[in-house]
mmCIF file of C-alpha atoms and ligand atoms in Angstrom:
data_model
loop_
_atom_site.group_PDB
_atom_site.id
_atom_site.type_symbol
_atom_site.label_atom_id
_atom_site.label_comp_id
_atom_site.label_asym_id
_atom_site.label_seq_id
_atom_site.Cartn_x
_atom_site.Cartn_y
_atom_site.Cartn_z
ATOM 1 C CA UNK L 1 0.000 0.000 0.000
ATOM 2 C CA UNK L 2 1.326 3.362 -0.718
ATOM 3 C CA UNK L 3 1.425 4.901 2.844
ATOM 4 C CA UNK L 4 0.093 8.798 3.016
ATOM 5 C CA UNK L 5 1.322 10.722 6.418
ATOM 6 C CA UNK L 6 2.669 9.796 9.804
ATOM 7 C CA UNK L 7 0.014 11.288 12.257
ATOM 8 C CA UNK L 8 1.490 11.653 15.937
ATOM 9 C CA UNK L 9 -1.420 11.880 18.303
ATOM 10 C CA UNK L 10 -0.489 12.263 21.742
ATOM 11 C CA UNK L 11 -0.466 13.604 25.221
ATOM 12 C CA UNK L 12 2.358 14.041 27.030
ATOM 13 C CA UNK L 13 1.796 16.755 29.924
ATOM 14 C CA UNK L 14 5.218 16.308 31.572
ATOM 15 C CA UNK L 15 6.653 15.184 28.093
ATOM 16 C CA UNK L 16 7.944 11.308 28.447
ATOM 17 C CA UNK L 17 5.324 10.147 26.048
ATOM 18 C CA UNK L 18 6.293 12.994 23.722
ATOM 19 C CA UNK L 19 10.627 12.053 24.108
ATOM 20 C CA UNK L 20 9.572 8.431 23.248
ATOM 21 C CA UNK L 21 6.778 9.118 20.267
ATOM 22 C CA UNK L 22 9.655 11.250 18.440
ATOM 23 C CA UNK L 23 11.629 8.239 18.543
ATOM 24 C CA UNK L 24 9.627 5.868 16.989
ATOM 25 C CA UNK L 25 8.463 8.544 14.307
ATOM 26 C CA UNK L 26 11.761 9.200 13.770
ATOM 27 C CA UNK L 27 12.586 5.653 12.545
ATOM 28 C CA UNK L 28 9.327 5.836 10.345
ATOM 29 C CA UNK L 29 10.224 6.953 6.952
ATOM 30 C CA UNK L 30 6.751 8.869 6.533
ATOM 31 C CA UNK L 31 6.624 12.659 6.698
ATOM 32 C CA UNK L 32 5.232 13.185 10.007
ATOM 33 C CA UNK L 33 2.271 15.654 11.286
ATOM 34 C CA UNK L 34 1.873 15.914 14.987
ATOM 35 C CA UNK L 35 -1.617 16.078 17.293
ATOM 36 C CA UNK L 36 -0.601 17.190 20.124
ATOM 37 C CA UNK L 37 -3.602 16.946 22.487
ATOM 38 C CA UNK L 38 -1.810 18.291 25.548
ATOM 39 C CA UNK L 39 -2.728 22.118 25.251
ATOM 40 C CA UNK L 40 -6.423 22.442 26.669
ATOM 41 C CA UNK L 41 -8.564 23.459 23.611
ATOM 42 C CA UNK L 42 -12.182 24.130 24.389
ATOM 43 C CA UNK L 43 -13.400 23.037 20.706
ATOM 44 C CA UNK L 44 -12.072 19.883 20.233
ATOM 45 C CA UNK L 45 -10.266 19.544 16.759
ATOM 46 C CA UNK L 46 -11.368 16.993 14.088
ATOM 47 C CA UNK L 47 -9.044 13.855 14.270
ATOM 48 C CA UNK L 48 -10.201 12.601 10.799
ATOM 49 C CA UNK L 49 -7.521 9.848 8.967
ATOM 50 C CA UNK L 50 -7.214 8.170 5.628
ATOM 51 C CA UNK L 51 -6.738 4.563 5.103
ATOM 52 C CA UNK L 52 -3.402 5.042 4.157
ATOM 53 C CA UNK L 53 -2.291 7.402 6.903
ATOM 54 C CA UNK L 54 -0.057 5.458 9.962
ATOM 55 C CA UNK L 55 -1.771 7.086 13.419
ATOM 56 C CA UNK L 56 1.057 6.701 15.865
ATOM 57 C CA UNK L 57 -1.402 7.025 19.487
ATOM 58 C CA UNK L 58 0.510 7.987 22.561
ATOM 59 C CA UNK L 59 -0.419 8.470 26.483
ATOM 60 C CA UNK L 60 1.205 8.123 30.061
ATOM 61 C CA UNK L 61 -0.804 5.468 32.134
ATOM 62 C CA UNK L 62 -2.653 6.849 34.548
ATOM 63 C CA UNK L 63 -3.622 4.534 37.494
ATOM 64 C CA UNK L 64 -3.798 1.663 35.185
ATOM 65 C CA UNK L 65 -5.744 3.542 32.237
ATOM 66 C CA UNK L 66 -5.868 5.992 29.563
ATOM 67 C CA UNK L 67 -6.457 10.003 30.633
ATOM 68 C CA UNK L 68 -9.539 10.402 30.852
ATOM 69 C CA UNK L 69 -8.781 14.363 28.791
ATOM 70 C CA UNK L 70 -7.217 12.161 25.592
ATOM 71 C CA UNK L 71 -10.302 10.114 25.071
ATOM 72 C CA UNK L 72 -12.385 13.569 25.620
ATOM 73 C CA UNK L 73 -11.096 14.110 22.104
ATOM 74 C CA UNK L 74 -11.734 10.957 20.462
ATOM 75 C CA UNK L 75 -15.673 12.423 20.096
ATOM 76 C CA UNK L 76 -14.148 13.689 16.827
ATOM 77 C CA UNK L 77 -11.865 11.276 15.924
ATOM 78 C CA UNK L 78 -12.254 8.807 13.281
ATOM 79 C CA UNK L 79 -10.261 6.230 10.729
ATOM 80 C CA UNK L 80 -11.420 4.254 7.752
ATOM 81 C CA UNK L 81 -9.535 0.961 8.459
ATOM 82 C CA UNK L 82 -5.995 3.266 9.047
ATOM 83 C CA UNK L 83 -3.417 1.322 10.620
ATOM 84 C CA UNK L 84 -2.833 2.797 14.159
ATOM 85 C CA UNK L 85 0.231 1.785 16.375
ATOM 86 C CA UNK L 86 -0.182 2.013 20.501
ATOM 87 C CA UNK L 87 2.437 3.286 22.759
ATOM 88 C CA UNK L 88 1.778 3.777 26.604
ATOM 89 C CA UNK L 89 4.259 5.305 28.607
ATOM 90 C CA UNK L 90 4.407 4.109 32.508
ATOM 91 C CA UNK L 91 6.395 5.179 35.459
ATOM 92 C CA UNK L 92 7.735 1.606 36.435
ATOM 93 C CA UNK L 93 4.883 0.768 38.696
ATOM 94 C CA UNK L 94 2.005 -1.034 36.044
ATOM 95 C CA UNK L 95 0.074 -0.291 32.772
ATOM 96 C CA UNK L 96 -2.850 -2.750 33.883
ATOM 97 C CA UNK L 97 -5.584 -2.143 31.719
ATOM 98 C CA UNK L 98 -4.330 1.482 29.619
ATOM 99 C CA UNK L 99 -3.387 -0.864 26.492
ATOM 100 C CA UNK L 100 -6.659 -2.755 26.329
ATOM 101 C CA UNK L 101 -8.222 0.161 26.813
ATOM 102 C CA UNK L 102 -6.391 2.270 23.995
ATOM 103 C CA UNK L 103 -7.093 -0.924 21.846
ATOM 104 C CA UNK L 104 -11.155 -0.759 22.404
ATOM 105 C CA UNK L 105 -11.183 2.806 21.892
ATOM 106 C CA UNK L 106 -9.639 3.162 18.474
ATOM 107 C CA UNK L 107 -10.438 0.297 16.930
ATOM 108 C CA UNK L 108 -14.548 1.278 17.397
ATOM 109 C CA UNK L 109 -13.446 4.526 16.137
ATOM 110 C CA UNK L 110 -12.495 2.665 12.519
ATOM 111 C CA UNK L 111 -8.681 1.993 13.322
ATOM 112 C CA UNK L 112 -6.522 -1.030 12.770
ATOM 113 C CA UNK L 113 -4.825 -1.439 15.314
ATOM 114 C CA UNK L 114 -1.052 -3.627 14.087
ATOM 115 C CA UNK L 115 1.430 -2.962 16.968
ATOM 116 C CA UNK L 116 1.663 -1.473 20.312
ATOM 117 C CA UNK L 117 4.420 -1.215 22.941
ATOM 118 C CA UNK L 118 4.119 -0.201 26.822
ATOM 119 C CA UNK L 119 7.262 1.465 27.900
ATOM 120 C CA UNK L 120 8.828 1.614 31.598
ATOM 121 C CA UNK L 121 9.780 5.505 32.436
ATOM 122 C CA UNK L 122 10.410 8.089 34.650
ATOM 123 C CA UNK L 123 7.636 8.276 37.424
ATOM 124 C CA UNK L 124 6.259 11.543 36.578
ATOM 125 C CA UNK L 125 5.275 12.333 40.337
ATOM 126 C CA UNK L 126 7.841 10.395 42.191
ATOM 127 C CA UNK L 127 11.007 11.271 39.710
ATOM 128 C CA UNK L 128 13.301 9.506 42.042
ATOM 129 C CA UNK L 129 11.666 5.840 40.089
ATOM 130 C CA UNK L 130 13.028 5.171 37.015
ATOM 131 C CA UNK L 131 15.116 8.374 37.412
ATOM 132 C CA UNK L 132 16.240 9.160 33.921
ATOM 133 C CA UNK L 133 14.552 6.911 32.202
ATOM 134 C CA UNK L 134 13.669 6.230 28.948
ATOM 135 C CA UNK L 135 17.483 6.317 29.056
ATOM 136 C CA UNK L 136 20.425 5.086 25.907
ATOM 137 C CA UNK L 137 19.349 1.397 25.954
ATOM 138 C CA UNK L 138 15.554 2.333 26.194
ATOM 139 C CA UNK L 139 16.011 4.469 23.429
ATOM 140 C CA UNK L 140 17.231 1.592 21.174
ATOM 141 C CA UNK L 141 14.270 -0.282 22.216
ATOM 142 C CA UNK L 142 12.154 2.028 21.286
ATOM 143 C CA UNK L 143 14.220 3.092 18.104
ATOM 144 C CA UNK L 144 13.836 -0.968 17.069
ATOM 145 C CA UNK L 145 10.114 -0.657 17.146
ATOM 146 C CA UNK L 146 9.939 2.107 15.235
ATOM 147 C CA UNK L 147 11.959 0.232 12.451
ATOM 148 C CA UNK L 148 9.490 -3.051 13.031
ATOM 149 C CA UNK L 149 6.379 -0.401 12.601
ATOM 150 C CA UNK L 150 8.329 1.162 9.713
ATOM 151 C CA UNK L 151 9.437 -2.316 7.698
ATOM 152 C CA UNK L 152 5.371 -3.500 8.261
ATOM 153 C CA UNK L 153 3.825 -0.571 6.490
ATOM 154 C CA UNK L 154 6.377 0.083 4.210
ATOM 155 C CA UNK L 155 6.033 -4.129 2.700
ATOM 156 C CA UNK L 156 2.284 -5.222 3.427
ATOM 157 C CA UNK L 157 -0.168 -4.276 1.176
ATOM 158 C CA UNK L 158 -3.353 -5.069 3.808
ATOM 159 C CA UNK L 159 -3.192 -4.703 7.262
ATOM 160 C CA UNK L 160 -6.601 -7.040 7.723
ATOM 161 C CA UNK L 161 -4.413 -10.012 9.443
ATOM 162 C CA UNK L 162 -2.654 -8.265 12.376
ATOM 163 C CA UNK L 163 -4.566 -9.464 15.489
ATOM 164 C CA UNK L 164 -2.430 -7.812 18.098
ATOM 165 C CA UNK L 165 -3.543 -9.033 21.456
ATOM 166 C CA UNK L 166 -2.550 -6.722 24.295
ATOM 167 C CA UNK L 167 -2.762 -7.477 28.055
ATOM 168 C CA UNK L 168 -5.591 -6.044 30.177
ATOM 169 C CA UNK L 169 -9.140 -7.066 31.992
ATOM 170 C CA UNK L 170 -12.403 -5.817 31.248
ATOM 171 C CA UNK L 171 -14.263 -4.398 32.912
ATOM 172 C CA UNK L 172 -11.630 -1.718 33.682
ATOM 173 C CA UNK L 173 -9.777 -0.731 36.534
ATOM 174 C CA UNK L 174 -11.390 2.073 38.359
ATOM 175 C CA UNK L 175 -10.052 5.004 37.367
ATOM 176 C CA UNK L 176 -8.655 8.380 39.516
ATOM 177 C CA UNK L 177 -5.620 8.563 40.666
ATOM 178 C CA UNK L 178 -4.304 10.090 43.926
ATOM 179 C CA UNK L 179 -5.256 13.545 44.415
ATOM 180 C CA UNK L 180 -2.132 15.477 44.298
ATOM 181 C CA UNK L 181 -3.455 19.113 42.910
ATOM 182 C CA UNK L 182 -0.407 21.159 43.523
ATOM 183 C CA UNK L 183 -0.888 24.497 45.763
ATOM 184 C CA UNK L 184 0.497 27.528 45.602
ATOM 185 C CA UNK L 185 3.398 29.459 47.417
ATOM 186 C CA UNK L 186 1.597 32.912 46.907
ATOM 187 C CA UNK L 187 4.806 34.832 48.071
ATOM 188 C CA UNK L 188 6.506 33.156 45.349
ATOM 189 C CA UNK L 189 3.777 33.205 42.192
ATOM 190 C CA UNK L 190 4.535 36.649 40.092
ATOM 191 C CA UNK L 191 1.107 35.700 38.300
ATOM 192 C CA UNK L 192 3.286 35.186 35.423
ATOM 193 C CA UNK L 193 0.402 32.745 34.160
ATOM 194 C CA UNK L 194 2.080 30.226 32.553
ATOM 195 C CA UNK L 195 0.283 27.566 34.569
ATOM 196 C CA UNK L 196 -2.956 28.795 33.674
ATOM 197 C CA UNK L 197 -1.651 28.273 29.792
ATOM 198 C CA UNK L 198 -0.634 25.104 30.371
ATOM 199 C CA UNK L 199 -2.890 23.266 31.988
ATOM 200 C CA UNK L 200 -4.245 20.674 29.830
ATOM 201 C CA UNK L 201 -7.519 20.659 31.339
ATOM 202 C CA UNK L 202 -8.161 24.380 32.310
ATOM 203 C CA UNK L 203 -7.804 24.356 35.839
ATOM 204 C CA UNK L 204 -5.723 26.962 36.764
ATOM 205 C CA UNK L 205 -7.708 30.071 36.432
ATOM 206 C CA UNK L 206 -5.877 32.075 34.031
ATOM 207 C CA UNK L 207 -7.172 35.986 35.860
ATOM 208 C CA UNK L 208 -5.602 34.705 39.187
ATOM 209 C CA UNK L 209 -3.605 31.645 38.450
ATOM 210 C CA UNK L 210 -3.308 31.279 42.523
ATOM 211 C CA UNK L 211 -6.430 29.580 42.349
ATOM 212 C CA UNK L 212 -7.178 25.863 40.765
ATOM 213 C CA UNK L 213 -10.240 23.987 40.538
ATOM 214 C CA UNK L 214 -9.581 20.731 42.229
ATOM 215 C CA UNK L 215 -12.149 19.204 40.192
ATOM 216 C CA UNK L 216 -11.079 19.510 37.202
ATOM 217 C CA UNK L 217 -7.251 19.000 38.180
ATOM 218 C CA UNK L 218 -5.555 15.334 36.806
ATOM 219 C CA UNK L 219 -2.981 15.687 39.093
ATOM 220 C CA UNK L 220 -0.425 15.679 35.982
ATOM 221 C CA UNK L 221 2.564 17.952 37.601
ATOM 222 C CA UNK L 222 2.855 19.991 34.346
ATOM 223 C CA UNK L 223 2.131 23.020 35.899
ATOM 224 C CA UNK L 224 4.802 21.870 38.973
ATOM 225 C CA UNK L 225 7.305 21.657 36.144
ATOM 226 C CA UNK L 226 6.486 24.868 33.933
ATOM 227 C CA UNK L 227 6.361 27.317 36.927
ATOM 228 C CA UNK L 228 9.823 28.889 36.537
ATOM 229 C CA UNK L 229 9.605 30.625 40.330
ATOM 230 C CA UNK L 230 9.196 27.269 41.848
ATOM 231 C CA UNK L 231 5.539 28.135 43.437
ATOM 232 C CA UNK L 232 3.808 25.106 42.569
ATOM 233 C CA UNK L 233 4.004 22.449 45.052
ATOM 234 C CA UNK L 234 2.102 19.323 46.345
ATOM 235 C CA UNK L 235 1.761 18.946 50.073
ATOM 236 C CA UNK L 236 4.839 17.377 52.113
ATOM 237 C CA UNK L 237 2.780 14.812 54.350
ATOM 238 C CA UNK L 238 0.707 13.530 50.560
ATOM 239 C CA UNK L 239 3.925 13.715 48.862
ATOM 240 C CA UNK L 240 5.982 11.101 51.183
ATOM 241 C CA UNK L 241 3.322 8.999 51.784
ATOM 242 C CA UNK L 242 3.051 8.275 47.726
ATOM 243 C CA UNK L 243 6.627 7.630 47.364
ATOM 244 C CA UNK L 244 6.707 5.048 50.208
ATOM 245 C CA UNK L 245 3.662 3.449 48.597
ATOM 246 C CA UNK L 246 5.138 3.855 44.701
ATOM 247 C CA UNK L 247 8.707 2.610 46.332
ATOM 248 C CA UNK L 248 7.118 -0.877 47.032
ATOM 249 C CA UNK L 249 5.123 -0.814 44.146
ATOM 250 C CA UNK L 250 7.269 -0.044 41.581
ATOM 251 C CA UNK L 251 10.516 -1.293 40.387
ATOM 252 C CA UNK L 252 12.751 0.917 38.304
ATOM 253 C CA UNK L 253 14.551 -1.385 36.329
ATOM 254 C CA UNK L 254 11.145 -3.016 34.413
ATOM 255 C CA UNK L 255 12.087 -4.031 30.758
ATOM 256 C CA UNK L 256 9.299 -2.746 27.642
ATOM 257 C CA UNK L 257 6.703 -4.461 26.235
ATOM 258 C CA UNK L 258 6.399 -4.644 22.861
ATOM 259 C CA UNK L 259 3.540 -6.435 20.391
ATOM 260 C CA UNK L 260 4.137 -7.047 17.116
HETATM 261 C C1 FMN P 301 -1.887 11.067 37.800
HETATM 262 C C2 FMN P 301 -0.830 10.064 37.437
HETATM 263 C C3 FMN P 301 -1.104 8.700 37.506
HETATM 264 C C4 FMN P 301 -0.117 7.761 37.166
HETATM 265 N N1 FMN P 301 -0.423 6.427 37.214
HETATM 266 C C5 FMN P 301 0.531 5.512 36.899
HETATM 267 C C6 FMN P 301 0.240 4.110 36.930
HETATM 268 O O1 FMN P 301 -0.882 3.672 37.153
HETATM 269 N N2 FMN P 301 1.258 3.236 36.698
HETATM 270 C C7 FMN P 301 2.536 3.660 36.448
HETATM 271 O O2 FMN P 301 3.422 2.816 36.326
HETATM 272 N N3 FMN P 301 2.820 4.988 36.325
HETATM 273 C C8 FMN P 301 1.852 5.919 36.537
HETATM 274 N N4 FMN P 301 2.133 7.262 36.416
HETATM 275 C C9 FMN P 301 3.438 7.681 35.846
HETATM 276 C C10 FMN P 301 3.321 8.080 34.371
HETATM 277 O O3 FMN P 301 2.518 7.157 33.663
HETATM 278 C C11 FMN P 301 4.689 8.149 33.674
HETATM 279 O O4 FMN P 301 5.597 8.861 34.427
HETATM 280 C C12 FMN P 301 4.569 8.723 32.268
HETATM 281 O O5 FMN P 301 5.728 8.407 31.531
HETATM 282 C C13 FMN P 301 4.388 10.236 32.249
HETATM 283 O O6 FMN P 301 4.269 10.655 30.910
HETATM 284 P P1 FMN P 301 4.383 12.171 30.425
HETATM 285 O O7 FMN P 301 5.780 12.650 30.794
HETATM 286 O O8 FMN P 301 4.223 12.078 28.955
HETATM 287 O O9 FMN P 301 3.344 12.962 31.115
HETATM 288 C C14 FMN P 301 1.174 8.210 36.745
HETATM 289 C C15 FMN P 301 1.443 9.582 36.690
HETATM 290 C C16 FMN P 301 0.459 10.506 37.024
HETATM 291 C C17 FMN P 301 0.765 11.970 36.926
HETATM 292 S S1 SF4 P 302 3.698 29.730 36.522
HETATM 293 FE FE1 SF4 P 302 4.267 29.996 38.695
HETATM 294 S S2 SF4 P 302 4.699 32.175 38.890
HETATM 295 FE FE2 SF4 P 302 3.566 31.932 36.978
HETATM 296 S S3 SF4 P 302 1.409 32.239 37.581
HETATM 297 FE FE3 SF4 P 302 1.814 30.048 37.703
HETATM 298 S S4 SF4 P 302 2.369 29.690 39.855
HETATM 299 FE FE4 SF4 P 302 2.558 31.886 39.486
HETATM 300 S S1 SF4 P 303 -3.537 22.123 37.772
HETATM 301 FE FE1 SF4 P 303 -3.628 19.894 37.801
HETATM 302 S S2 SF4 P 303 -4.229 19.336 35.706
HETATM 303 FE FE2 SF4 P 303 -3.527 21.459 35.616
HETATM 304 S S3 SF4 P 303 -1.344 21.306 35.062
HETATM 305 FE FE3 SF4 P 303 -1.462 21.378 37.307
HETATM 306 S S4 SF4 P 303 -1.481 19.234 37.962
HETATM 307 FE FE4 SF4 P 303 -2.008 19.279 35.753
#
């Protein structure tokens, strides 16, 4: 089949999935056009693909599933049989049910789905796990699938036979994570309001940034990260008792996943 476009649809909010998306696309030898579904947008863009585009999907797991914000914009996303390859990023704890999940989702949505790959990272809330991570050797891994996704599209002429079989339970895990909305150090904030840009779900209110609606935070640290004064920060006590939990839970050195 003579392969369109590479289309790079992701979210990355403290940009792991992003680091290990490039990667792969750039062992792909399609031109490449990139969805990046981070940035809040109120109006959800049209995610429309042709058969012959490859739709690269990438998220971080979160508590065992996919963010709930991606799939808010697969209400206008659609395929006509277009091969689709899965990637879920995870910070050395589990993916449980996020690939199953990611499967289900896109392949109602008119995708096929012929490879996906779950890859061990740096915890984005407890940094200290996985510390570094997807480091030299996890960047040849993830190089290598690229070339396997790459060598597929570029020699098959249907992709009707791949059955990739991913693990996972139905019905899901329960989603929601720990709460860990970050609060402010108000001596610190300048109201600079790069949070409040940032956010990917619009919870930092952008007129006084100080303030965030707990509701509709994901607890996703970008805004931690972004804030160049330092005055986002999650609580001390929440904090230590998540890394004590994620320290037995997780283990740092966890090897990828890949389906082919
Ligand atoms: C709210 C939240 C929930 C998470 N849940 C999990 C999880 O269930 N399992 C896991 O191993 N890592 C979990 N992580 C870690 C992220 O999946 C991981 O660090 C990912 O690579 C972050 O991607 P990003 O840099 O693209 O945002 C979680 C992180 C956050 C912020
Ligand atoms: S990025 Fe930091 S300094 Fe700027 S408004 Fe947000 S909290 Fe305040
Ligand atoms: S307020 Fe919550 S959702 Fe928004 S960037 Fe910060 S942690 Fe993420």
């Amino acid at each position: 089949m003579k392969m369109n476009e590479l289309k790079l649809v992701y979210f990355s909010p403290t940009g792991t999935t992003r680091k290990v998306i490039m990667e792969i696309s750039a062992n792909i030898n399609l031109k490449s056009v990139s969805y990046d579904l981070t940035v809040h947008k109120e109006k959800k863009p049209s995610l429309k693909f042709k058969s012959n585009d490859l739709v690269l999907f990438g998220i971080p797991v979160y508590a065992g599933r996919v963010p709930s914000t991606f799939l808010e914009y697969f209400e206008n996303l659609s395929g006509q049989g277009t091969p689709a390859a899965l990637v879920a990023t995870y910070g050395c704890r589990e993916y449980e049910d996020a690939l199953l999940e990611l499967k289900n989702e896109v392949e109602s949505r008119g995708f096929k789905v012929i490879g996906a790959a779950a890859f061990p990272t740096e915890h984005s809330i407890v940094r200290s796990i996985g510390l570094g991570r997807p480091n030299k050797q996890d960047l040849k891994g993830i190089a290598d699938f690229g070339m396997q996704l790459n060598r597929r599209v570029q020699s098959e002429t249907s992709f009707d036979q791949f059955n990739i079989v991913v693990p996972g339970n139905m019905p899901y895990r329960k989603a929601g994570a720990a709460q860990l909305t970050p609060k402010v150090d108000v001596t610190a904030c300048t109201m600079c309001g790069s949070c409040a840009k940032s956010c990917p779900t619009g919870a930092i209110d952008a007129k006084d940034p100080k303030k965030t609606n707990k509701k509709k935070c994901i607890s996703c640290q970008k805004c931690l990260r972004i804030c160049k004064q330092k005055a986002r920060y999650v609580s001390g006590t929440k904090m230590k008792l998540l890394t004590g939990k994620l320290n037995k839970a997780c283990q740092s050195d966890k090897k990828a996943d890949i389906f082919l």
